[in-house]
Every structure is written in structure tokens, then in C-alpha cells.
Amino acid sequence: ELVYMAQNDLMQPLYKDIIIPEFCQSNNTDGEEESTSLGLGHLYSVMIWLGPRSCLSPLHFDPLDNCLMQHVGRKRVLLYEPSSSSSSSTSMGWHYAGHDGQQNNTSPVNPELLDVEDDVHSEMRQRYPLFFQDSPPRMECSLSPGDLLYIPARWWHHVRSIDTSASVNVWWR
């Protein structure tokens, strides 16, 4: 049985074992020096993700900038820039966010289906045609221990663990 500890606050004793990137936090305390932070540099949340291989975070976006830091195992991340349908006359986005019981920042479409040609793929193509017609080009990233991936706010991403995995992510404003 699959157990995935997803998006849980990092336990206080583990903070000593990770390094939060400087650009996620304001280092300009006296107003004299130029800050190296991105955005306002206000740390919002530090989360831990633990699970066996094949754990999945569906295609979604986060409203804040995100650093995904891989500590154990590998993950595959599929990324899409935050654009809307350009060739469609409908107000529905290529991502179908909020449909089929999903939250408004989450898509029911599994972009991994683009890797396979079978009956399921054909059914998904008919059910979600805008995804196959209008989605921006897909970018793929493989994370290994020690890697950090910056995911800008509102970028769509789909994450699957390749191995038993431990990751930490940081959101900030």
C-alpha cells in the first residue's frame, strides 16, 4: 500500500539539516545594503515530502515562488509556463483547472499520458482536447539528491518520485 507524506510542515528538529536558500529570505535588515532576495524575501512555508517510488503530485500551480530541494532519491518534474489557451475560443484553459472535482489550481489531466500511445491516451485526448492542442511546450527536469529546482509562482508542474524520496520545498513572497 502506498503512503505519501505530502506537504507537511518541516519538523523543527529537521531545520538544522537543511539550508534554506538565501534568496528566499530577506537579508536586508538595516535598509543600507542591497538585498539578494527574490520578491519580498518573506519566507512563507517550509514543507517536507516523504514517500516511496511512484508518489505523485498532480499537475497544479502554486501562487508563490517555490524551491524544491531533493534530499533522497530522484523525482521527475514536468513544467508548463503559466499561459492561457491561445487558439481556443472558449474561456476554459488548456489545463482544465477546477474540473472533475479538482481545486482551482489543479488539473485533472495527467501530462505523463503524452509519453504513451494507447486507449487511455485516446480517451484523454477526447475528454481534454485543449490540453493536447493548446498547452505550452512541456519542460522536463530530473532531480537527484542535492539538486534544487526553482519553480516560479503560477508555473504548472507535475511531480513523480522515481525512487523512495525525501524532498523539502520552500515557498516565499
GROMACS .gro file of N, CA and C in nm:
model
  519
    1GLU      N    1   0.083  -0.117   0.000
    1GLU     CA    2   0.000   0.000   0.000
    1GLU      C    3   0.089   0.125   0.000
    2LEU      N    4   0.047   0.225  -0.075
    2LEU     CA    5   0.125   0.347  -0.093
    2LEU      C    6   0.091   0.449   0.016
    3VAL      N    7   0.191   0.497   0.086
    3VAL     CA    8   0.174   0.602   0.185
    3VAL      C    9   0.264   0.717   0.144
    4TYR      N   10   0.205   0.835   0.129
    4TYR     CA   11   0.279   0.953   0.085
    4TYR      C   12   0.258   1.064   0.187
    5MET      N   13   0.363   1.104   0.254
    5MET     CA   14   0.356   1.216   0.347
    5MET      C   15   0.385   1.341   0.265
    6ALA      N   16   0.280   1.403   0.217
    6ALA     CA   17   0.292   1.514   0.124
    6ALA      C   18   0.257   1.646   0.191
    7GLN      N   19   0.337   1.745   0.164
    7GLN     CA   20   0.311   1.883   0.204
    7GLN      C   21   0.282   1.895   0.353
    8ASN      N   22   0.375   1.848   0.433
    8ASN     CA   23   0.367   1.861   0.578
    8ASN      C   24   0.472   1.962   0.624
    9ASP      N   25   0.437   2.042   0.725
    9ASP     CA   26   0.534   2.136   0.779
    9ASP      C   27   0.659   2.061   0.822
   10LEU      N   28   0.776   2.117   0.786
   10LEU     CA   29   0.902   2.057   0.827
   10LEU      C   30   0.910   2.061   0.980
   11MET      N   31   0.942   1.947   1.039
   11MET     CA   32   0.950   1.938   1.183
   11MET      C   33   1.070   2.021   1.232
   12GLN      N   34   1.051   2.093   1.340
   12GLN     CA   35   1.152   2.187   1.390
   12GLN      C   36   1.290   2.123   1.405
   13PRO      N   37   1.304   2.000   1.457
   13PRO     CA   38   1.439   1.942   1.471
   13PRO      C   39   1.511   1.923   1.336
   14LEU      N   40   1.436   1.917   1.225
   14LEU     CA   41   1.499   1.894   1.094
   14LEU      C   42   1.553   2.022   1.030
   15TYR      N   43   1.516   2.138   1.081
   15TYR     CA   44   1.565   2.263   1.023
   15TYR      C   45   1.717   2.270   1.022
   16LYS      N   46   1.781   2.209   1.122
   16LYS     CA   47   1.928   2.213   1.128
   16LYS      C   48   1.992   2.130   1.016
   17ASP      N   49   1.913   2.043   0.953
   17ASP     CA   50   1.965   1.955   0.849
   17ASP      C   51   1.944   2.008   0.708
   18ILE      N   52   1.879   2.121   0.693
   18ILE     CA   53   1.857   2.178   0.560
   18ILE      C   54   1.911   2.320   0.554
   19ILE      N   55   1.936   2.366   0.436
   19ILE     CA   56   1.978   2.503   0.414
   19ILE      C   57   1.870   2.571   0.330
   20ILE      N   58   1.809   2.673   0.386
   20ILE     CA   59   1.710   2.750   0.312
   20ILE      C   60   1.787   2.851   0.228
   21PRO      N   61   1.766   2.850   0.097
   21PRO     CA   62   1.842   2.941   0.011
   21PRO      C   63   1.828   3.087   0.055
   22GLU      N   64   1.938   3.160   0.050
   22GLU     CA   65   1.938   3.299   0.094
   22GLU      C   66   1.838   3.384   0.018
   23PHE      N   67   1.819   3.355  -0.112
   23PHE     CA   68   1.730   3.441  -0.191
   23PHE      C   69   1.583   3.422  -0.155
   24CYS      N   70   1.551   3.324  -0.069
   24CYS     CA   71   1.413   3.305  -0.022
   24CYS      C   72   1.384   3.390   0.101
   25GLN      N   73   1.487   3.453   0.156
   25GLN     CA   74   1.473   3.528   0.279
   25GLN      C   75   1.537   3.664   0.262
   26SER      N   76   1.479   3.762   0.322
   26SER     CA   77   1.537   3.896   0.315
   26SER      C   78   1.662   3.899   0.401
   27ASN      N   79   1.769   3.950   0.344
   27ASN     CA   80   1.891   3.969   0.423
   27ASN      C   81   1.920   4.116   0.440
   28ASN      N   82   1.823   4.199   0.410
   28ASN     CA   83   1.838   4.343   0.418
   28ASN      C   84   1.765   4.393   0.543
   29THR      N   85   1.832   4.388   0.656
   29THR     CA   86   1.766   4.422   0.782
   29THR      C   87   1.783   4.569   0.819
   30ASP      N   88   1.889   4.633   0.772
   30ASP     CA   89   1.912   4.771   0.812
   30ASP      C   90   1.877   4.872   0.703
   31GLY      N   91   1.836   4.824   0.587
   31GLY     CA   92   1.799   4.913   0.479
   31GLY      C   93   1.917   4.975   0.407
   32GLU      N   94   2.038   4.945   0.450
   32GLU     CA   95   2.158   5.004   0.391
   32GLU      C   96   2.209   4.929   0.269
   33GLU      N   97   2.213   4.796   0.279
   33GLU     CA   98   2.267   4.715   0.171
   33GLU      C   99   2.158   4.667   0.079
   34GLU      N  100   2.197   4.637  -0.045
   34GLU     CA  101   2.102   4.582  -0.141
   34GLU      C  102   2.071   4.438  -0.104
   35SER      N  103   1.945   4.401  -0.105
   35SER     CA  104   1.902   4.266  -0.072
   35SER      C  105   1.927   4.172  -0.189
   36THR      N  106   1.963   4.046  -0.159
   36THR     CA  107   1.980   3.945  -0.263
   36THR      C  108   1.857   3.856  -0.274
   37SER      N  109   1.749   3.893  -0.205
   37SER     CA  110   1.630   3.809  -0.208
   37SER      C  111   1.553   3.830  -0.337
   38LEU      N  112   1.473   3.729  -0.372
   38LEU     CA  113   1.379   3.739  -0.484
   38LEU      C  114   1.244   3.775  -0.426
   39GLY      N  115   1.169   3.859  -0.492
   39GLY     CA  116   1.043   3.903  -0.437
   39GLY      C  117   1.069   3.985  -0.312
   40LEU      N  118   0.981   3.971  -0.215
   40LEU     CA  119   0.997   4.047  -0.090
   40LEU      C  120   1.092   3.977   0.007
   41GLY      N  121   1.123   3.850  -0.021
   41GLY     CA  122   1.211   3.776   0.068
   41GLY      C  123   1.146   3.737   0.198
   42HIS      N  124   1.013   3.723   0.198
   42HIS     CA  125   0.940   3.684   0.318
   42HIS      C  126   0.911   3.534   0.311
   43LEU      N  127   0.981   3.456   0.391
   43LEU     CA  128   0.959   3.312   0.396
   43LEU      C  129   0.816   3.283   0.437
   44TYR      N  130   0.748   3.200   0.360
   44TYR     CA  131   0.607   3.169   0.386
   44TYR      C  132   0.593   3.032   0.452
   45SER      N  133   0.659   2.930   0.394
   45SER     CA  134   0.638   2.795   0.443
   45SER      C  135   0.753   2.704   0.401
   46VAL      N  136   0.788   2.610   0.488
   46VAL     CA  137   0.887   2.507   0.456
   46VAL      C  138   0.817   2.373   0.478
   47MET      N  139   0.810   2.292   0.371
   47MET     CA  140   0.736   2.166   0.375
   47MET      C  141   0.827   2.047   0.346
   48ILE      N  142   0.790   1.932   0.400
   48ILE     CA  143   0.863   1.808   0.373
   48ILE      C  144   0.770   1.712   0.298
   49TRP      N  145   0.829   1.636   0.207
   49TRP     CA  146   0.757   1.538   0.125
   49TRP      C  147   0.834   1.406   0.135
   50LEU      N  148   0.771   1.300   0.188
   50LEU     CA  149   0.835   1.170   0.205
   50LEU      C  150   0.745   1.063   0.144
   51GLY      N  151   0.805   0.971   0.066
   51GLY     CA  152   0.723   0.864   0.012
   51GLY      C  153   0.802   0.765  -0.071
   52PRO      N  154   0.741   0.652  -0.100
   52PRO     CA  155   0.804   0.551  -0.185
   52PRO      C  156   0.800   0.594  -0.332
   53ARG      N  157   0.862   0.515  -0.416
   53ARG     CA  158   0.862   0.548  -0.559
   53ARG      C  159   0.720   0.552  -0.612
   54SER      N  160   0.702   0.628  -0.716
   54SER     CA  161   0.575   0.645  -0.786
   54SER      C  162   0.476   0.739  -0.717
   55CYS      N  163   0.514   0.803  -0.606
   55CYS     CA  164   0.426   0.903  -0.547
   55CYS      C  165   0.409   1.018  -0.645
   56LEU      N  166   0.292   1.079  -0.644
   56LEU     CA  167   0.257   1.175  -0.747
   56LEU      C  168   0.194   1.300  -0.688
   57SER      N  169   0.237   1.415  -0.736
   57SER     CA  170   0.166   1.541  -0.715
   57SER      C  171   0.109   1.578  -0.851
   58PRO      N  172  -0.023   1.586  -0.863
   58PRO     CA  173  -0.084   1.610  -0.994
   58PRO      C  174  -0.047   1.747  -1.050
   59LEU      N  175  -0.076   1.767  -1.177
   59LEU     CA  176  -0.049   1.894  -1.244
   59LEU      C  177  -0.122   2.006  -1.171
   60HIS      N  178  -0.046   2.104  -1.123
   60HIS     CA  179  -0.103   2.215  -1.046
   60HIS      C  180  -0.008   2.333  -1.050
   61PHE      N  181  -0.053   2.447  -0.998
   61PHE     CA  182   0.037   2.560  -0.979
   61PHE      C  183   0.026   2.607  -0.835
   62ASP      N  184   0.130   2.673  -0.790
   62ASP     CA  185   0.131   2.735  -0.657
   62ASP      C  186   0.131   2.886  -0.675
   63PRO      N  187   0.065   2.959  -0.586
   63PRO     CA  188   0.059   3.104  -0.601
   63PRO      C  189   0.188   3.177  -0.563
   64LEU      N  190   0.281   3.104  -0.501
   64LEU     CA  191   0.407   3.165  -0.456
   64LEU      C  192   0.527   3.100  -0.524
   65ASP      N  193   0.640   3.172  -0.528
   65ASP     CA  194   0.765   3.114  -0.576
   65ASP      C  195   0.801   2.995  -0.488
   66ASN      N  196   0.869   2.898  -0.548
   66ASN     CA  197   0.891   2.769  -0.485
   66ASN      C  198   1.031   2.718  -0.517
   67CYS      N  199   1.101   2.670  -0.418
   67CYS     CA  200   1.226   2.595  -0.440
   67CYS      C  201   1.202   2.453  -0.393
   68LEU      N  202   1.219   2.358  -0.482
   68LEU     CA  203   1.205   2.217  -0.450
   68LEU      C  204   1.345   2.159  -0.435
   69MET      N  205   1.378   2.113  -0.316
   69MET     CA  206   1.512   2.062  -0.285
   69MET      C  207   1.505   1.911  -0.264
   70GLN      N  208   1.579   1.838  -0.344
   70GLN     CA  209   1.577   1.692  -0.338
   70GLN      C  210   1.687   1.643  -0.244
   71HIS      N  211   1.651   1.560  -0.147
   71HIS     CA  212   1.748   1.511  -0.049
   71HIS      C  213   1.777   1.362  -0.064
   72VAL      N  214   1.675   1.280  -0.090
   72VAL     CA  215   1.691   1.136  -0.106
   72VAL      C  216   1.613   1.093  -0.229
   73GLY      N  217   1.671   1.005  -0.310
   73GLY     CA  218   1.601   0.954  -0.427
   73GLY      C  219   1.594   1.056  -0.540
   74ARG      N  220   1.517   1.020  -0.641
   74ARG     CA  221   1.503   1.107  -0.760
   74ARG      C  222   1.357   1.138  -0.785
   75LYS      N  223   1.334   1.251  -0.851
   75LYS     CA  224   1.199   1.290  -0.892
   75LYS      C  225   1.203   1.341  -1.036
   76ARG      N  226   1.091   1.321  -1.104
   76ARG     CA  227   1.071   1.375  -1.239
   76ARG      C  228   0.969   1.487  -1.227
   77VAL      N  229   1.004   1.605  -1.280
   77VAL     CA  230   0.916   1.721  -1.274
   77VAL      C  231   0.886   1.765  -1.417
   78LEU      N  232   0.757   1.777  -1.448
   78LEU     CA  233   0.712   1.830  -1.577
   78LEU      C  234   0.661   1.970  -1.551
   79LEU      N  235   0.707   2.067  -1.630
   79LEU     CA  236   0.675   2.208  -1.609
   79LEU      C  237   0.610   2.269  -1.732
   80TYR      N  238   0.516   2.358  -1.707
   80TYR     CA  239   0.449   2.434  -1.814
   80TYR      C  240   0.442   2.580  -1.770
   81GLU      N  241   0.477   2.670  -1.860
   81GLU     CA  242   0.468   2.811  -1.824
   81GLU      C  243   0.321   2.851  -1.805
   82PRO      N  244   0.297   2.957  -1.728
   82PRO     CA  245   0.159   2.996  -1.697
   82PRO      C  246   0.096   3.078  -1.809
   83SER      N  247   0.049   3.010  -1.910
   83SER     CA  248  -0.018   3.079  -2.019
   83SER      C  249  -0.159   3.026  -2.032
   84SER      N  250  -0.240   3.099  -2.105
   84SER     CA  251  -0.376   3.052  -2.129
   84SER      C  252  -0.386   3.005  -2.273
   85SER      N  253  -0.498   2.943  -2.305
   85SER     CA  254  -0.521   2.893  -2.440
   85SER      C  255  -0.516   3.009  -2.538
   86SER      N  256  -0.443   2.992  -2.645
   86SER     CA  257  -0.432   3.098  -2.744
   86SER      C  258  -0.522   3.072  -2.865
   87SER      N  259  -0.541   2.947  -2.900
   87SER     CA  260  -0.617   2.919  -3.022
   87SER      C  261  -0.762   2.882  -2.994
   88SER      N  262  -0.798   2.869  -2.868
   88SER     CA  263  -0.934   2.826  -2.834
   88SER      C  264  -1.026   2.945  -2.816
   89SER      N  265  -1.149   2.930  -2.858
   89SER     CA  266  -1.247   3.036  -2.842
   89SER      C  267  -1.322   3.023  -2.709
   90THR      N  268  -1.296   2.921  -2.634
   90THR     CA  269  -1.365   2.901  -2.506
   90THR      C  270  -1.284   2.965  -2.393
   91SER      N  271  -1.350   2.995  -2.283
   91SER     CA  272  -1.281   3.055  -2.169
   91SER      C  273  -1.206   2.949  -2.087
   92MET      N  274  -1.226   2.824  -2.120
   92MET     CA  275  -1.160   2.714  -2.049
   92MET      C  276  -1.010   2.714  -2.082
   93GLY      N  277  -0.926   2.705  -1.982
   93GLY     CA  278  -0.783   2.698  -2.005
   93GLY      C  279  -0.742   2.560  -2.052
   94TRP      N  280  -0.626   2.552  -2.112
   94TRP     CA  281  -0.571   2.424  -2.160
   94TRP      C  282  -0.555   2.324  -2.047
   95HIS      N  283  -0.546   2.369  -1.925
   95HIS     CA  284  -0.518   2.285  -1.808
   95HIS      C  285  -0.643   2.226  -1.744
   96TYR      N  286  -0.762   2.279  -1.777
   96TYR     CA  287  -0.888   2.231  -1.719
   96TYR      C  288  -0.888   2.239  -1.566
   97ALA      N  289  -0.821   2.338  -1.511
   97ALA     CA  290  -0.815   2.352  -1.365
   97ALA      C  291  -0.954   2.366  -1.307
   98GLY      N  292  -0.977   2.298  -1.195
   98GLY     CA  293  -1.104   2.305  -1.126
   98GLY      C  294  -1.209   2.210  -1.179
   99HIS      N  295  -1.179   2.133  -1.282
   99HIS     CA  296  -1.276   2.039  -1.338
   99HIS      C  297  -1.260   1.901  -1.276
  100ASP      N  298  -1.365   1.824  -1.287
  100ASP     CA  299  -1.368   1.686  -1.236
  100ASP      C  300  -1.333   1.679  -1.088
  101GLY      N  301  -1.383   1.778  -1.011
  101GLY     CA  302  -1.364   1.776  -0.867
  101GLY      C  303  -1.230   1.828  -0.819
  102GLN      N  304  -1.149   1.883  -0.908
  102GLN     CA  305  -1.017   1.934  -0.869
  102GLN      C  306  -1.029   2.075  -0.810
  103GLN      N  307  -0.928   2.115  -0.734
  103GLN     CA  308  -0.921   2.253  -0.687
  103GLN      C  309  -0.893   2.345  -0.806
  104ASN      N  310  -0.912   2.475  -0.787
  104ASN     CA  311  -0.896   2.570  -0.898
  104ASN      C  312  -0.751   2.587  -0.945
  105ASN      N  313  -0.657   2.535  -0.871
  105ASN     CA  314  -0.516   2.541  -0.913
  105ASN      C  315  -0.465   2.403  -0.957
  106THR      N  316  -0.554   2.308  -0.975
  106THR     CA  317  -0.516   2.169  -1.005
  106THR      C  318  -0.589   2.118  -1.128
  107SER      N  319  -0.516   2.048  -1.213
  107SER     CA  320  -0.571   1.995  -1.337
  107SER      C  321  -0.604   1.846  -1.322
  108PRO      N  322  -0.711   1.800  -1.384
  108PRO     CA  323  -0.740   1.656  -1.384
  108PRO      C  324  -0.659   1.580  -1.488
  109VAL      N  325  -0.584   1.652  -1.572
  109VAL     CA  326  -0.509   1.589  -1.680
  109VAL      C  327  -0.374   1.539  -1.629
  110ASN      N  328  -0.339   1.416  -1.664
  110ASN     CA  329  -0.208   1.361  -1.631
  110ASN      C  330  -0.117   1.381  -1.751
  111PRO      N  331  -0.021   1.474  -1.744
  111PRO     CA  332   0.064   1.501  -1.860
  111PRO      C  333   0.156   1.386  -1.897
  112GLU      N  334   0.171   1.287  -1.809
  112GLU     CA  335   0.252   1.170  -1.842
  112GLU      C  336   0.188   1.090  -1.956
  113LEU      N  337   0.059   1.110  -1.979
  113LEU     CA  338  -0.007   1.038  -2.088
  113LEU      C  339   0.048   1.077  -2.225
  114LEU      N  340   0.116   1.191  -2.232
  114LEU     CA  341   0.180   1.230  -2.359
  114LEU      C  342   0.294   1.135  -2.395
  115ASP      N  343   0.343   1.061  -2.296
  115ASP     CA  344   0.454   0.968  -2.318
  115ASP      C  345   0.407   0.834  -2.372
  116VAL      N  346   0.275   0.810  -2.376
  116VAL     CA  347   0.221   0.679  -2.410
  116VAL      C  348   0.113   0.693  -2.517
  117GLU      N  349   0.112   0.603  -2.611
  117GLU     CA  350   0.005   0.596  -2.712
  117GLU      C  351  -0.075   0.468  -2.684
  118ASP      N  352  -0.195   0.483  -2.627
  118ASP     CA  353  -0.280   0.368  -2.601
  118ASP      C  354  -0.425   0.416  -2.593
  119ASP      N  355  -0.517   0.328  -2.555
  119ASP     CA  356  -0.659   0.362  -2.550
  119ASP      C  357  -0.687   0.470  -2.445
  120VAL      N  358  -0.617   0.465  -2.331
  120VAL     CA  359  -0.636   0.565  -2.227
  120VAL      C  360  -0.597   0.702  -2.282
  121HIS      N  361  -0.485   0.706  -2.354
  121HIS     CA  362  -0.439   0.831  -2.414
  121HIS      C  363  -0.544   0.885  -2.510
  122SER      N  364  -0.602   0.800  -2.591
  122SER     CA  365  -0.706   0.842  -2.686
  122SER      C  366  -0.828   0.896  -2.613
  123GLU      N  367  -0.868   0.830  -2.505
  123GLU     CA  368  -0.982   0.876  -2.427
  123GLU      C  369  -0.954   1.013  -2.365
  124MET      N  370  -0.834   1.032  -2.311
  124MET     CA  371  -0.797   1.160  -2.252
  124MET      C  372  -0.791   1.270  -2.359
  125ARG      N  373  -0.744   1.237  -2.477
  125ARG     CA  374  -0.738   1.334  -2.587
  125ARG      C  375  -0.878   1.383  -2.621
  126GLN      N  376  -0.977   1.294  -2.618
  126GLN     CA  377  -1.115   1.333  -2.647
  126GLN      C  378  -1.176   1.411  -2.531
  127ARG      N  379  -1.143   1.373  -2.410
  127ARG     CA  380  -1.202   1.437  -2.292
  127ARG      C  381  -1.143   1.575  -2.265
  128TYR      N  382  -1.013   1.593  -2.293
  128TYR     CA  383  -0.942   1.718  -2.265
  128TYR      C  384  -0.868   1.768  -2.389
  129PRO      N  385  -0.940   1.800  -2.496
  129PRO     CA  386  -0.872   1.835  -2.622
  129PRO      C  387  -0.785   1.961  -2.611
  130LEU      N  388  -0.822   2.057  -2.529
  130LEU     CA  389  -0.741   2.179  -2.519
  130LEU      C  390  -0.601   2.151  -2.465
  131PHE      N  391  -0.590   2.054  -2.376
  131PHE     CA  392  -0.458   2.020  -2.323
  131PHE      C  393  -0.366   1.975  -2.437
  132PHE      N  394  -0.419   1.895  -2.525
  132PHE     CA  395  -0.338   1.841  -2.634
  132PHE      C  396  -0.317   1.942  -2.747
  133GLN      N  397  -0.408   2.039  -2.759
  133GLN     CA  398  -0.398   2.139  -2.866
  133GLN      C  399  -0.325   2.266  -2.824
  134ASP      N  400  -0.350   2.312  -2.700
  134ASP     CA  401  -0.308   2.446  -2.662
  134ASP      C  402  -0.207   2.456  -2.549
  135SER      N  403  -0.169   2.345  -2.488
  135SER     CA  404  -0.076   2.357  -2.376
  135SER      C  405   0.059   2.411  -2.425
  136PRO      N  406   0.124   2.492  -2.343
  136PRO     CA  407   0.257   2.539  -2.381
  136PRO      C  408   0.355   2.422  -2.388
  137PRO      N  409   0.469   2.443  -2.448
  137PRO     CA  410   0.568   2.334  -2.455
  137PRO      C  411   0.603   2.284  -2.315
  138ARG      N  412   0.615   2.154  -2.303
  138ARG     CA  413   0.647   2.090  -2.176
  138ARG      C  414   0.798   2.093  -2.155
  139MET      N  415   0.838   2.126  -2.033
  139MET     CA  416   0.978   2.116  -1.993
  139MET      C  417   0.988   2.004  -1.892
  140GLU      N  418   1.097   1.930  -1.896
  140GLU     CA  419   1.115   1.818  -1.805
  140GLU      C  420   1.245   1.834  -1.728
  141CYS      N  421   1.239   1.802  -1.601
  141CYS     CA  422   1.356   1.811  -1.515
  141CYS      C  423   1.364   1.685  -1.430
  142SER      N  424   1.483   1.631  -1.417
  142SER     CA  425   1.507   1.518  -1.327
  142SER      C  426   1.587   1.568  -1.209
  143LEU      N  427   1.537   1.546  -1.090
  143LEU     CA  428   1.606   1.588  -0.969
  143LEU      C  429   1.671   1.469  -0.901
  144SER      N  430   1.794   1.488  -0.856
  144SER     CA  431   1.869   1.389  -0.780
  144SER      C  432   1.907   1.451  -0.646
  145PRO      N  433   1.953   1.371  -0.550
  145PRO     CA  434   1.991   1.427  -0.421
  145PRO      C  435   2.091   1.542  -0.438
  146GLY      N  436   2.062   1.651  -0.369
  146GLY     CA  437   2.146   1.770  -0.375
  146GLY      C  438   2.099   1.873  -0.477
  147ASP      N  439   2.001   1.837  -0.561
  147ASP     CA  440   1.950   1.931  -0.663
  147ASP      C  441   1.843   2.021  -0.603
  148LEU      N  442   1.834   2.142  -0.659
  148LEU     CA  443   1.732   2.239  -0.623
  148LEU      C  444   1.669   2.288  -0.752
  149LEU      N  445   1.537   2.290  -0.757
  149LEU     CA  446   1.465   2.341  -0.873
  149LEU      C  447   1.382   2.460  -0.829
  150TYR      N  448   1.403   2.574  -0.894
  150TYR     CA  449   1.322   2.693  -0.870
  150TYR      C  450   1.201   2.685  -0.962
  151ILE      N  451   1.082   2.692  -0.903
  151ILE     CA  452   0.956   2.691  -0.979
  151ILE      C  453   0.889   2.825  -0.954
  152PRO      N  454   0.885   2.913  -1.055
  152PRO     CA  455   0.823   3.044  -1.034
  152PRO      C  456   0.675   3.032  -1.001
  153ALA      N  457   0.624   3.132  -0.932
  153ALA     CA  458   0.482   3.136  -0.897
  153ALA      C  459   0.397   3.118  -1.023
  154ARG      N  460   0.290   3.041  -1.008
  154ARG     CA  461   0.189   3.015  -1.111
  154ARG      C  462   0.237   2.929  -1.227
  155TRP      N  463   0.358   2.874  -1.221
  155TRP     CA  464   0.401   2.778  -1.323
  155TRP      C  465   0.337   2.644  -1.289
  156TRP      N  466   0.281   2.579  -1.390
  156TRP     CA  467   0.219   2.448  -1.374
  156TRP      C  468   0.329   2.344  -1.359
  157HIS      N  469   0.312   2.250  -1.267
  157HIS     CA  470   0.410   2.143  -1.250
  157HIS      C  471   0.343   2.014  -1.202
  158HIS      N  472   0.401   1.905  -1.245
  158HIS     CA  473   0.355   1.769  -1.215
  158HIS      C  474   0.480   1.696  -1.165
  159VAL      N  475   0.473   1.632  -1.050
  159VAL     CA  476   0.592   1.572  -0.988
  159VAL      C  477   0.566   1.426  -0.957
  160ARG      N  478   0.661   1.341  -0.996
  160ARG     CA  479   0.653   1.197  -0.964
  160ARG      C  480   0.788   1.153  -0.908
  161SER      N  481   0.782   1.079  -0.796
  161SER     CA  482   0.906   1.023  -0.742
  161SER      C  483   0.945   0.899  -0.821
  162ILE      N  484   1.072   0.894  -0.858
  162ILE     CA  485   1.127   0.779  -0.932
  162ILE      C  486   1.172   0.671  -0.833
  163ASP      N  487   1.220   0.714  -0.720
  163ASP     CA  488   1.269   0.625  -0.614
  163ASP      C  489   1.198   0.663  -0.484
  164THR      N  490   1.221   0.586  -0.378
  164THR     CA  491   1.183   0.632  -0.245
  164THR      C  492   1.248   0.768  -0.229
  165SER      N  493   1.172   0.864  -0.178
  165SER     CA  494   1.214   1.002  -0.193
  165SER      C  495   1.190   1.085  -0.068
  166ALA      N  496   1.280   1.180  -0.044
  166ALA     CA  497   1.263   1.282   0.059
  166ALA      C  498   1.298   1.416  -0.004
  167SER      N  499   1.203   1.509   0.004
  167SER     CA  500   1.221   1.642  -0.054
  167SER      C  501   1.173   1.746   0.046
  168VAL      N  502   1.228   1.865   0.031
  168VAL     CA  503   1.182   1.980   0.109
  168VAL      C  504   1.155   2.090   0.009
  169ASN      N  505   1.045   2.162   0.030
  169ASN     CA  506   1.023   2.278  -0.055
  169ASN      C  507   0.999   2.400   0.031
  170VAL      N  508   1.034   2.514  -0.027
  170VAL     CA  509   1.024   2.643   0.040
  170VAL      C  510   0.940   2.733  -0.046
  171TRP      N  511   0.836   2.793   0.013
  171TRP     CA  512   0.757   2.896  -0.056
  171TRP      C  513   0.786   3.028   0.013
  172TRP      N  514   0.795   3.133  -0.066
  172TRP     CA  515   0.815   3.265  -0.009
  172TRP      C  516   0.747   3.370  -0.094
  173ARG      N  517   0.730   3.488  -0.037
  173ARG     CA  518   0.669   3.602  -0.108
  173ARG      C  519   0.778   3.695  -0.155
   0.00000   0.00000   0.00000
